[in-house]
Coordinates of C-alpha atoms and ligand atoms in Angstrom, one line a residue:
X7 CA -82.6 -152.0 -14.6
X8 CA -81.8 -148.6 -13.2
X9 CA -79.5 -148.4 -10.2
X10 CA -81.6 -145.4 -8.9
X11 CA -84.9 -143.8 -9.9
X12 CA -85.4 -140.3 -8.5
X13 CA -89.0 -139.1 -8.6
X14 CA -89.4 -135.3 -8.6
X15 CA -87.0 -132.7 -9.9
X16 CA -87.2 -130.0 -7.2
X17 CA -84.2 -129.1 -4.9
X18 CA -84.4 -132.5 -3.2
X19 CA -84.5 -134.5 -6.4
X20 CA -81.8 -132.5 -8.2
X21 CA -79.5 -132.6 -5.2
X22 CA -80.0 -136.4 -5.0
X23 CA -79.2 -136.6 -8.7
X24 CA -76.0 -134.7 -8.3
X25 CA -74.8 -136.8 -5.3
X26 CA -75.8 -140.1 -6.9
X27 CA -74.1 -139.5 -10.2
X28 CA -71.0 -137.9 -8.8
X29 CA -70.9 -140.7 -6.3
X30 CA -70.5 -143.2 -9.1
X31 CA -74.0 -144.7 -9.6
X32 CA -74.7 -145.7 -13.2
X33 CA -78.1 -145.5 -14.8
X34 CA -79.7 -142.8 -12.6
X35 CA -82.9 -141.3 -14.0
X36 CA -84.9 -138.4 -12.6
X37 CA -88.6 -138.5 -13.5
X38 CA -90.1 -135.0 -13.4
X39 CA -93.5 -134.3 -14.8
X40 CA -92.7 -130.6 -15.7
X41 CA -89.6 -128.4 -15.9
X42 CA -87.1 -129.3 -13.2
X43 CA -86.8 -126.8 -10.3
X44 CA -89.8 -127.5 -8.1
X45 CA -92.0 -125.1 -6.1
X46 CA -89.4 -122.4 -5.7
X47 CA -89.6 -121.6 -9.4
X48 CA -92.9 -119.9 -8.6
X49 CA -91.2 -117.5 -6.2
X50 CA -90.1 -114.1 -7.5
X51 CA -87.4 -113.6 -4.8
X52 CA -85.1 -116.1 -3.2
X53 CA -82.5 -114.7 -0.8
X54 CA -82.0 -117.2 2.0
X55 CA -79.8 -119.9 0.4
X56 CA -76.4 -119.8 2.1
X57 CA -73.6 -118.6 0.0
X58 CA -75.9 -117.0 -2.6
X59 CA -75.7 -113.3 -1.8
X60 CA -77.6 -112.1 -4.8
X61 CA -81.4 -112.0 -4.6
X62 CA -82.7 -114.1 -7.5
X63 CA -86.0 -115.3 -8.8
X64 CA -86.7 -119.0 -7.9
X65 CA -86.5 -119.8 -11.6
X66 CA -83.1 -118.2 -12.1
X67 CA -81.8 -119.7 -8.9
X68 CA -82.8 -123.3 -9.9
X69 CA -81.6 -123.2 -13.6
X70 CA -77.9 -124.1 -12.9
X71 CA -78.9 -127.0 -10.7
X72 CA -80.1 -129.2 -13.5
X73 CA -77.1 -128.2 -15.8
X74 CA -74.7 -129.3 -13.0
X75 CA -76.5 -132.7 -12.6
X76 CA -76.6 -133.4 -16.3
X77 CA -72.9 -132.8 -16.5
X78 CA -72.3 -135.8 -14.2
X79 CA -74.6 -138.1 -16.1
X80 CA -78.1 -137.7 -14.5
X81 CA -80.8 -138.5 -17.1
X82 CA -84.0 -136.6 -17.0
X83 CA -87.2 -138.2 -18.2
X84 CA -90.1 -135.8 -18.5
X85 CA -92.9 -138.0 -17.2
X86 CA -95.4 -138.2 -14.5
X87 CA -95.0 -141.1 -12.1
X88 CA -98.2 -142.8 -11.0
X89 CA -96.8 -145.1 -8.4
X90 CA -93.8 -146.9 -7.0
X91 CA -94.3 -150.6 -6.4
X92 CA -92.2 -153.3 -4.8
X93 CA -91.4 -156.4 -6.9
X94 CA -89.2 -159.1 -5.4
X95 CA -86.1 -157.3 -4.2
X96 CA -86.4 -154.2 -6.5
X97 CA -88.9 -151.5 -7.4
X98 CA -91.1 -150.8 -10.4
X99 CA -91.8 -147.1 -11.3
X100 CA -95.1 -146.9 -13.1
X101 CA -95.5 -143.9 -15.4
X102 CA -98.7 -142.2 -16.5
X103 CA -98.1 -143.5 -20.1
X104 CA -98.3 -147.0 -18.7
X105 CA -94.5 -147.6 -19.1
X106 CA -92.9 -149.5 -16.2
X107 CA -89.3 -148.9 -15.3
X108 CA -87.4 -151.2 -12.9
X109 CA -84.9 -149.8 -10.4
X110 CA -82.8 -151.2 -7.6
X111 CA -83.5 -148.2 -5.4
X112 CA -85.8 -145.2 -5.4
X113 CA -85.8 -141.7 -4.0
X114 CA -89.2 -140.1 -3.9
X115 CA -88.9 -136.3 -3.8
X116 CA -92.3 -135.1 -5.1
X117 CA -92.6 -132.2 -2.6
X118 CA -96.0 -130.6 -2.0
X119 CA -97.7 -127.2 -2.1
X120 CA -99.1 -124.8 0.4
X121 CA -102.9 -124.7 0.5
X122 CA -104.6 -121.6 -0.9
X123 CA -107.6 -120.0 0.6
X124 CA -109.3 -119.1 -2.6
X125 CA -110.2 -115.6 -1.4
X126 CA -110.6 -112.8 -3.9
X127 CA -107.2 -111.2 -4.7
X128 CA -105.1 -114.1 -3.4
X129 CA -104.0 -115.3 -6.9
X130 CA -103.6 -111.7 -8.2
X131 CA -101.2 -110.8 -5.4
X132 CA -99.6 -114.2 -4.8
X133 CA -95.8 -113.4 -4.6
X134 CA -96.6 -109.7 -4.5
X135 CA -97.7 -109.4 -0.9
X136 CA -99.4 -112.8 -0.5
X137 CA -97.0 -115.5 0.8
X138 CA -97.2 -118.9 2.3
X139 CA -93.8 -118.9 4.0
X140 CA -92.8 -116.6 6.8
X141 CA -89.3 -118.0 7.0
X142 CA -88.8 -117.2 3.3
X143 CA -90.5 -113.8 3.0
X144 CA -90.9 -112.4 6.5
X145 CA -87.7 -110.3 6.2
X146 CA -89.2 -108.4 3.2
X147 CA -91.7 -106.9 5.7
X148 CA -89.2 -105.7 8.3
X149 CA -90.9 -103.0 10.4
X150 CA -94.0 -103.2 8.3
X151 CA -97.6 -104.4 9.2
X152 CA -98.6 -107.8 8.1
X153 CA -101.5 -110.2 8.6
X154 CA -101.6 -114.0 9.0
X155 CA -104.5 -116.2 8.0
X156 CA -105.1 -119.5 9.9
X157 CA -105.6 -121.0 13.3
X158 CA -103.3 -123.9 13.4
X159 CA -99.8 -124.3 14.9
X160 CA -98.2 -123.0 11.7
X161 CA -100.2 -119.8 11.6
X162 CA -99.7 -119.1 15.3
X163 CA -96.0 -120.1 15.4
X164 CA -95.2 -118.0 12.3
X165 CA -97.1 -115.0 13.8
X166 CA -94.7 -115.2 16.7
X167 CA -91.8 -115.4 14.3
X168 CA -93.1 -112.4 12.2
X169 CA -93.7 -110.3 15.4
X170 CA -89.9 -110.3 15.8
X171 CA -89.4 -108.7 12.4
X172 CA -92.6 -106.8 11.6
X173 CA -94.1 -103.8 13.4
X174 CA -97.5 -105.5 13.8
X175 CA -99.0 -108.9 13.0
X176 CA -102.8 -109.3 12.7
X177 CA -103.8 -112.9 13.1
X178 CA -107.0 -113.6 11.4
X179 CA -108.9 -116.9 12.1
X180 CA -112.4 -118.0 11.1
X181 CA -113.3 -119.4 14.5
X182 CA -112.8 -118.3 18.1
X183 CA -111.2 -121.6 19.0
X184 CA -107.7 -122.4 17.7
X185 CA -106.3 -125.7 16.6
X186 CA -102.9 -124.5 17.7
X187 CA -101.5 -126.0 20.9
X188 CA -102.5 -124.0 24.0
X189 CA -98.9 -123.3 24.9
X190 CA -98.1 -121.8 21.5
X191 CA -101.4 -119.8 21.6
X192 CA -100.4 -118.4 25.1
X193 CA -97.0 -117.3 23.8
X194 CA -98.7 -115.5 20.9
X195 CA -101.2 -113.9 23.2
X196 CA -98.3 -112.6 25.3
X197 CA -96.7 -111.0 22.3
X198 CA -97.7 -107.3 22.3
X199 CA -97.3 -107.0 18.5
X200 CA -99.8 -109.6 17.7
X201 CA -103.5 -108.7 17.4
X202 CA -106.0 -111.5 17.2
X203 CA -109.1 -111.0 15.0
X204 CA -111.7 -113.9 15.4
X205 CA -114.0 -115.0 14.1
X206 CA -113.0 -113.3 10.9
X207 CA -112.8 -114.3 7.3
X208 CA -111.1 -112.4 4.4
X209 CA -113.5 -111.0 1.9
X210 CA -110.8 -109.6 -0.3
X211 CA -107.1 -109.0 -0.5
X212 CA -106.7 -105.5 -1.9
X213 CA -103.8 -103.9 -3.6
X214 CA -102.3 -101.9 -6.5
X215 CA -99.5 -102.3 -9.0
X216 CA -97.0 -102.4 -6.1
X217 CA -98.7 -105.2 -4.3
X218 CA -100.9 -105.8 -1.3
X219 CA -102.2 -102.7 0.5
X220 CA -104.9 -104.0 2.8
X221 CA -107.6 -106.5 3.5
X222 CA -111.4 -106.4 3.6
X223 CA -112.5 -108.6 6.5
X224 CA -115.8 -109.9 7.6
X225 CA -116.8 -110.7 11.2
X226 CA -118.4 -114.1 10.7
X227 CA -120.7 -113.7 13.8
X228 CA -121.9 -110.2 13.3
X229 CA -121.6 -110.1 9.6
X230 CA -119.9 -106.7 9.7
X231 CA -117.1 -105.6 7.3
X232 CA -113.9 -104.0 8.4
X233 CA -110.9 -102.9 6.4
X234 CA -107.3 -103.0 7.6
X235 CA -104.1 -101.7 6.0
X236 CA -101.3 -104.3 5.7
X237 CA -98.3 -104.6 3.4
X238 CA -98.4 -108.4 3.3
X239 CA -100.6 -111.4 4.2
X240 CA -99.3 -114.9 5.0
X241 CA -101.8 -117.6 4.2
X242 CA -100.8 -120.4 6.6
X243 CA -103.8 -122.8 6.4
X244 CA -102.0 -126.1 5.8
X245 CA -99.9 -127.9 3.2
X246 CA -100.7 -130.6 0.7
X247 CA -98.0 -133.3 0.2
X248 CA -97.6 -134.9 -3.2
X249 CA -97.7 -138.5 -1.9
X250 CA -99.8 -140.2 -4.6
X251 CA -96.7 -142.1 -6.0
X252 CA -96.5 -143.9 -2.6
X253 CA -100.1 -145.1 -2.8
X254 CA -100.7 -148.7 -4.0
X255 CA -103.6 -150.0 -6.0
X256 CA -105.3 -151.2 -2.8
X257 CA -105.1 -147.7 -1.3
X258 CA -102.3 -148.5 1.2
X259 CA -99.0 -146.6 1.1
X260 CA -95.8 -148.5 0.1
X261 CA -94.1 -147.2 3.2
X262 CA -95.0 -145.9 6.6
X263 CA -96.7 -142.4 6.6
X264 CA -98.2 -140.2 9.3
X265 CA -101.7 -138.9 9.6
X266 CA -100.9 -136.1 7.1
X267 CA -99.6 -138.5 4.5
X268 CA -96.0 -137.5 5.0
X269 CA -93.4 -140.3 4.7
X270 CA -91.8 -141.4 7.9
X271 CA -88.0 -141.4 7.4
X272 CA -85.0 -141.6 9.7
X273 CA -82.0 -139.3 9.6
X274 CA -80.7 -141.1 6.5
X275 CA -84.0 -140.4 4.7
X276 CA -84.6 -144.2 4.7
X277 CA -88.3 -145.3 4.9
X278 CA -89.2 -148.6 6.5
X279 CA -88.8 -150.2 3.1
X280 CA -85.1 -151.0 2.4
X281 CA -83.9 -149.2 -0.8
X282 CA -86.8 -146.7 -0.7
X283 CA -85.9 -143.1 0.4
X284 CA -88.0 -140.0 0.7
X285 CA -86.5 -136.5 0.7
X286 CA -87.6 -132.9 0.9
X287 CA -91.1 -131.5 1.7
X288 CA -92.8 -134.9 1.4
X289 CA -91.1 -136.2 4.6
X290 CA -92.1 -135.8 8.2
X291 CA -90.9 -132.7 10.0
X292 CA -89.7 -131.1 6.7
X293 CA -88.7 -127.5 7.4
X294 CA -89.9 -126.6 3.9
X295 CA -86.8 -124.7 2.8
X296 CA -84.7 -125.2 -0.3
X297 CA -81.5 -125.7 1.7
X298 CA -83.1 -128.4 3.8
X299 CA -84.7 -130.2 0.8
X300 CA -81.3 -130.1 -1.0
X301 CA -79.6 -131.5 2.1
X302 CA -82.2 -134.3 2.3
X303 CA -81.6 -135.2 -1.4
X304 CA -77.9 -135.5 -0.8
X305 CA -78.4 -137.6 2.3
X306 CA -80.8 -139.9 0.5
X307 CA -78.4 -140.3 -2.5
X308 CA -75.5 -141.3 -0.1
X309 CA -77.9 -143.8 1.5
X310 CA -78.9 -145.2 -1.9
X311 CA -75.2 -145.6 -2.9
X312 CA -74.6 -147.5 0.3
X313 CA -77.7 -149.6 -0.2
X314 CA -76.7 -150.6 -3.7
X315 CA -73.2 -151.4 -2.6
X316 CA -74.5 -153.8 0.0
X317 CA -77.0 -155.4 -2.3
X318 CA -74.8 -156.3 -5.3
Ligands
FAD203 P1 -90.7 -129.5 -4.7 O1 -89.9 -128.2 -4.8 O2 -92.1 -129.4 -4.4 O3 -90.4 -130.3 -6.0 C1 -91.1 -131.5 -6.2 C2 -91.0 -131.8 -7.7 O4 -91.7 -133.1 -8.0 C3 -91.8 -130.8 -8.6 O5 -91.0 -130.3 -9.6 C4 -93.0 -131.6 -9.1 O6 -93.3 -131.2 -10.5 C5 -92.4 -133.0 -9.1 N1 -93.5 -134.0 -9.0 C6 -94.5 -134.1 -8.1 N2 -95.2 -135.2 -8.3 C7 -94.7 -135.8 -9.4 C8 -95.0 -137.0 -10.1 N3 -96.0 -137.8 -9.7 N4 -94.2 -137.4 -11.1 C9 -93.1 -136.7 -11.5 N5 -92.8 -135.5 -10.9 C10 -93.5 -135.1 -9.8 N6 -87.8 -122.0 0.5 C11 -86.7 -121.3 0.8 O7 -85.7 -121.9 1.3 N7 -86.6 -120.0 0.6 C12 -87.6 -119.3 0.0 O8 -87.5 -118.1 -0.2 C13 -88.8 -120.0 -0.4 N8 -89.8 -119.4 -1.0 C14 -90.9 -120.1 -1.4 C15 -91.9 -119.4 -2.2 C16 -92.9 -120.1 -2.6 C17 -94.0 -119.4 -3.4 C18 -93.1 -121.5 -2.4 C19 -94.3 -122.3 -2.9 C20 -92.1 -122.2 -1.7 C21 -91.0 -121.5 -1.2 N9 -90.0 -122.1 -0.5 C22 -88.8 -121.4 -0.1 C23 -90.1 -123.5 -0.1 C24 -89.3 -124.4 -1.1 O9 -89.7 -124.1 -2.4 C25 -89.5 -125.9 -0.8 O10 -89.2 -126.2 0.5 C26 -88.7 -126.8 -1.7 O11 -88.9 -126.5 -3.1 C27 -89.0 -128.2 -1.5 O12 -88.2 -129.0 -2.4 P2 -88.7 -130.5 -2.8 O13 -87.6 -130.9 -3.8 O14 -88.9 -131.3 -1.6 O15 -90.1 -130.4 -3.5
NAP204 P1 -103.8 -127.2 10.4 O1 -103.6 -127.6 11.8 O2 -104.6 -128.0 9.5 O3 -104.6 -125.8 10.6 C1 -105.0 -125.1 9.4 C2 -105.8 -123.9 10.0 O4 -106.2 -123.1 8.8 C3 -107.0 -124.2 10.8 O5 -107.1 -123.3 11.9 C4 -108.1 -124.0 9.7 O6 -109.3 -123.5 10.4 C5 -107.6 -122.9 8.9 N1 -108.1 -122.9 7.5 C6 -108.1 -124.0 6.7 N2 -108.6 -123.7 5.5 C7 -108.9 -122.4 5.6 C8 -109.5 -121.5 4.7 N3 -109.8 -121.8 3.4 N4 -109.7 -120.2 5.1 C9 -109.4 -119.8 6.4 N5 -108.8 -120.6 7.3 C10 -108.6 -121.9 6.9 O7 -102.5 -126.8 9.6 P2 -101.1 -126.4 10.1 O8 -101.2 -125.2 11.1 O9 -100.2 -126.2 8.9 O10 -100.5 -127.6 10.9 C11 -100.5 -128.9 10.3 C12 -100.0 -130.0 11.3 O11 -98.7 -129.7 11.7 C13 -100.8 -129.9 12.7 O12 -101.0 -131.1 13.2 C14 -99.9 -129.0 13.6 O13 -100.1 -129.3 14.9 C15 -98.6 -129.5 13.1 N6 -97.6 -128.5 13.4 C16 -96.9 -128.6 14.5 C17 -96.0 -127.7 14.9 C18 -95.3 -127.9 16.2 O14 -95.6 -128.8 16.9 N7 -94.3 -127.0 16.6 C19 -95.7 -126.6 14.1 C20 -96.5 -126.4 12.9 C21 -97.4 -127.4 12.6 P3 -110.2 -124.4 11.3 O15 -109.5 -124.5 12.6 O16 -111.5 -123.6 11.4 O17 -110.4 -125.7 10.5

């Protein structure tokens, strides 16, 4: 039986692997369905990890993480996990090839992904002017004009954040009413650099070899078309968490989750099921940053070491 199974090999999973193996756990396996590294490997520029002064691609940034873990004995199994089940006082990790692996404790770090709008040009310019993360990429648009798509708390809050960096923020939302909280909306309305465009949809994200240059917008009431020039567009229309491994055959989740399917954890990344930890973007209130996911992974691994020590 494994001492620890880690599911997901992004920043949270790899960091958990490092701390668990260096912390003395034996038989630690990280199950990752693809190449380790996680979401950030799809980013062309990463410049906000403390201590890393050089701007690197997400892929280059993550490469040393796995090498470092493997040096301390972390094993990587390239496999998709279907679910984690409880069995007596341990866990069973069910793989997509039907194999079942038993483990004393489990850290689930399967992350998630930002929702895409599907508008024309979004895929073409993703990472070249289209972004899903203002904290990550806002600084690249210092003193430039950007747009934000969405009408929830994330879109409105991030518009306020971007207004501190950019020269203008156009907030585009498909309805006149916003899901964002009235207080947040009021703050955005009081911000001179934010222009609201509602009810508008994006017909096309336009650009050239250098990236995004503008947007073709449609007024959804009047059906009129308007074009605006922007250097970047932030698509902030929600986030999908990869929580399928938590789901049991009867449709319930193995541990407590909130209405968005995010796992409810405490400050030690413990779920309400002893021995089961969740780290990174899958947990409640995740700041969705590499540094935070890595910290979660380390915290969860320390918790797993403590758990195993007390359940010998
Ligand atoms: P993830 O990175 O999502 O990793 C989860 C891993 O689990 C994946 O490798 C996945 O393949 C694997 N997995 C999922 N399901 C299964 C399964 N069933 N079985 C096996 N494996 C599974 N953050 C920053 O700090 N700075 C930035 O500049 C920045 N830029 C970003 C740019 C982009 C385009 C994106 C998408 C995100 C960016 N982020 C940035 C956010 C950052 O990437 C995430 O917050 C971070 O990767 C979350 O780490 P994680 O380990 O929780 O999850
Ligand atoms: P959200 O509340 O689901 O809002 C998504 C927004 O994007 C909605 O306005 C939606 O429009 C729009 N949208 C969805 N798909 C679209 C598409 N294809 N094209 C154009 N627009 C589209 O998501 P969120 O803002 O990420 O927030 C998620 C949850 O986290 C919410 O409960 C939110 O309150 C919470 N949150 C809280 C805080 C905070 O408390 N400080 C901060 C951030 C997030 P419609 O409105 O028309 O559906």
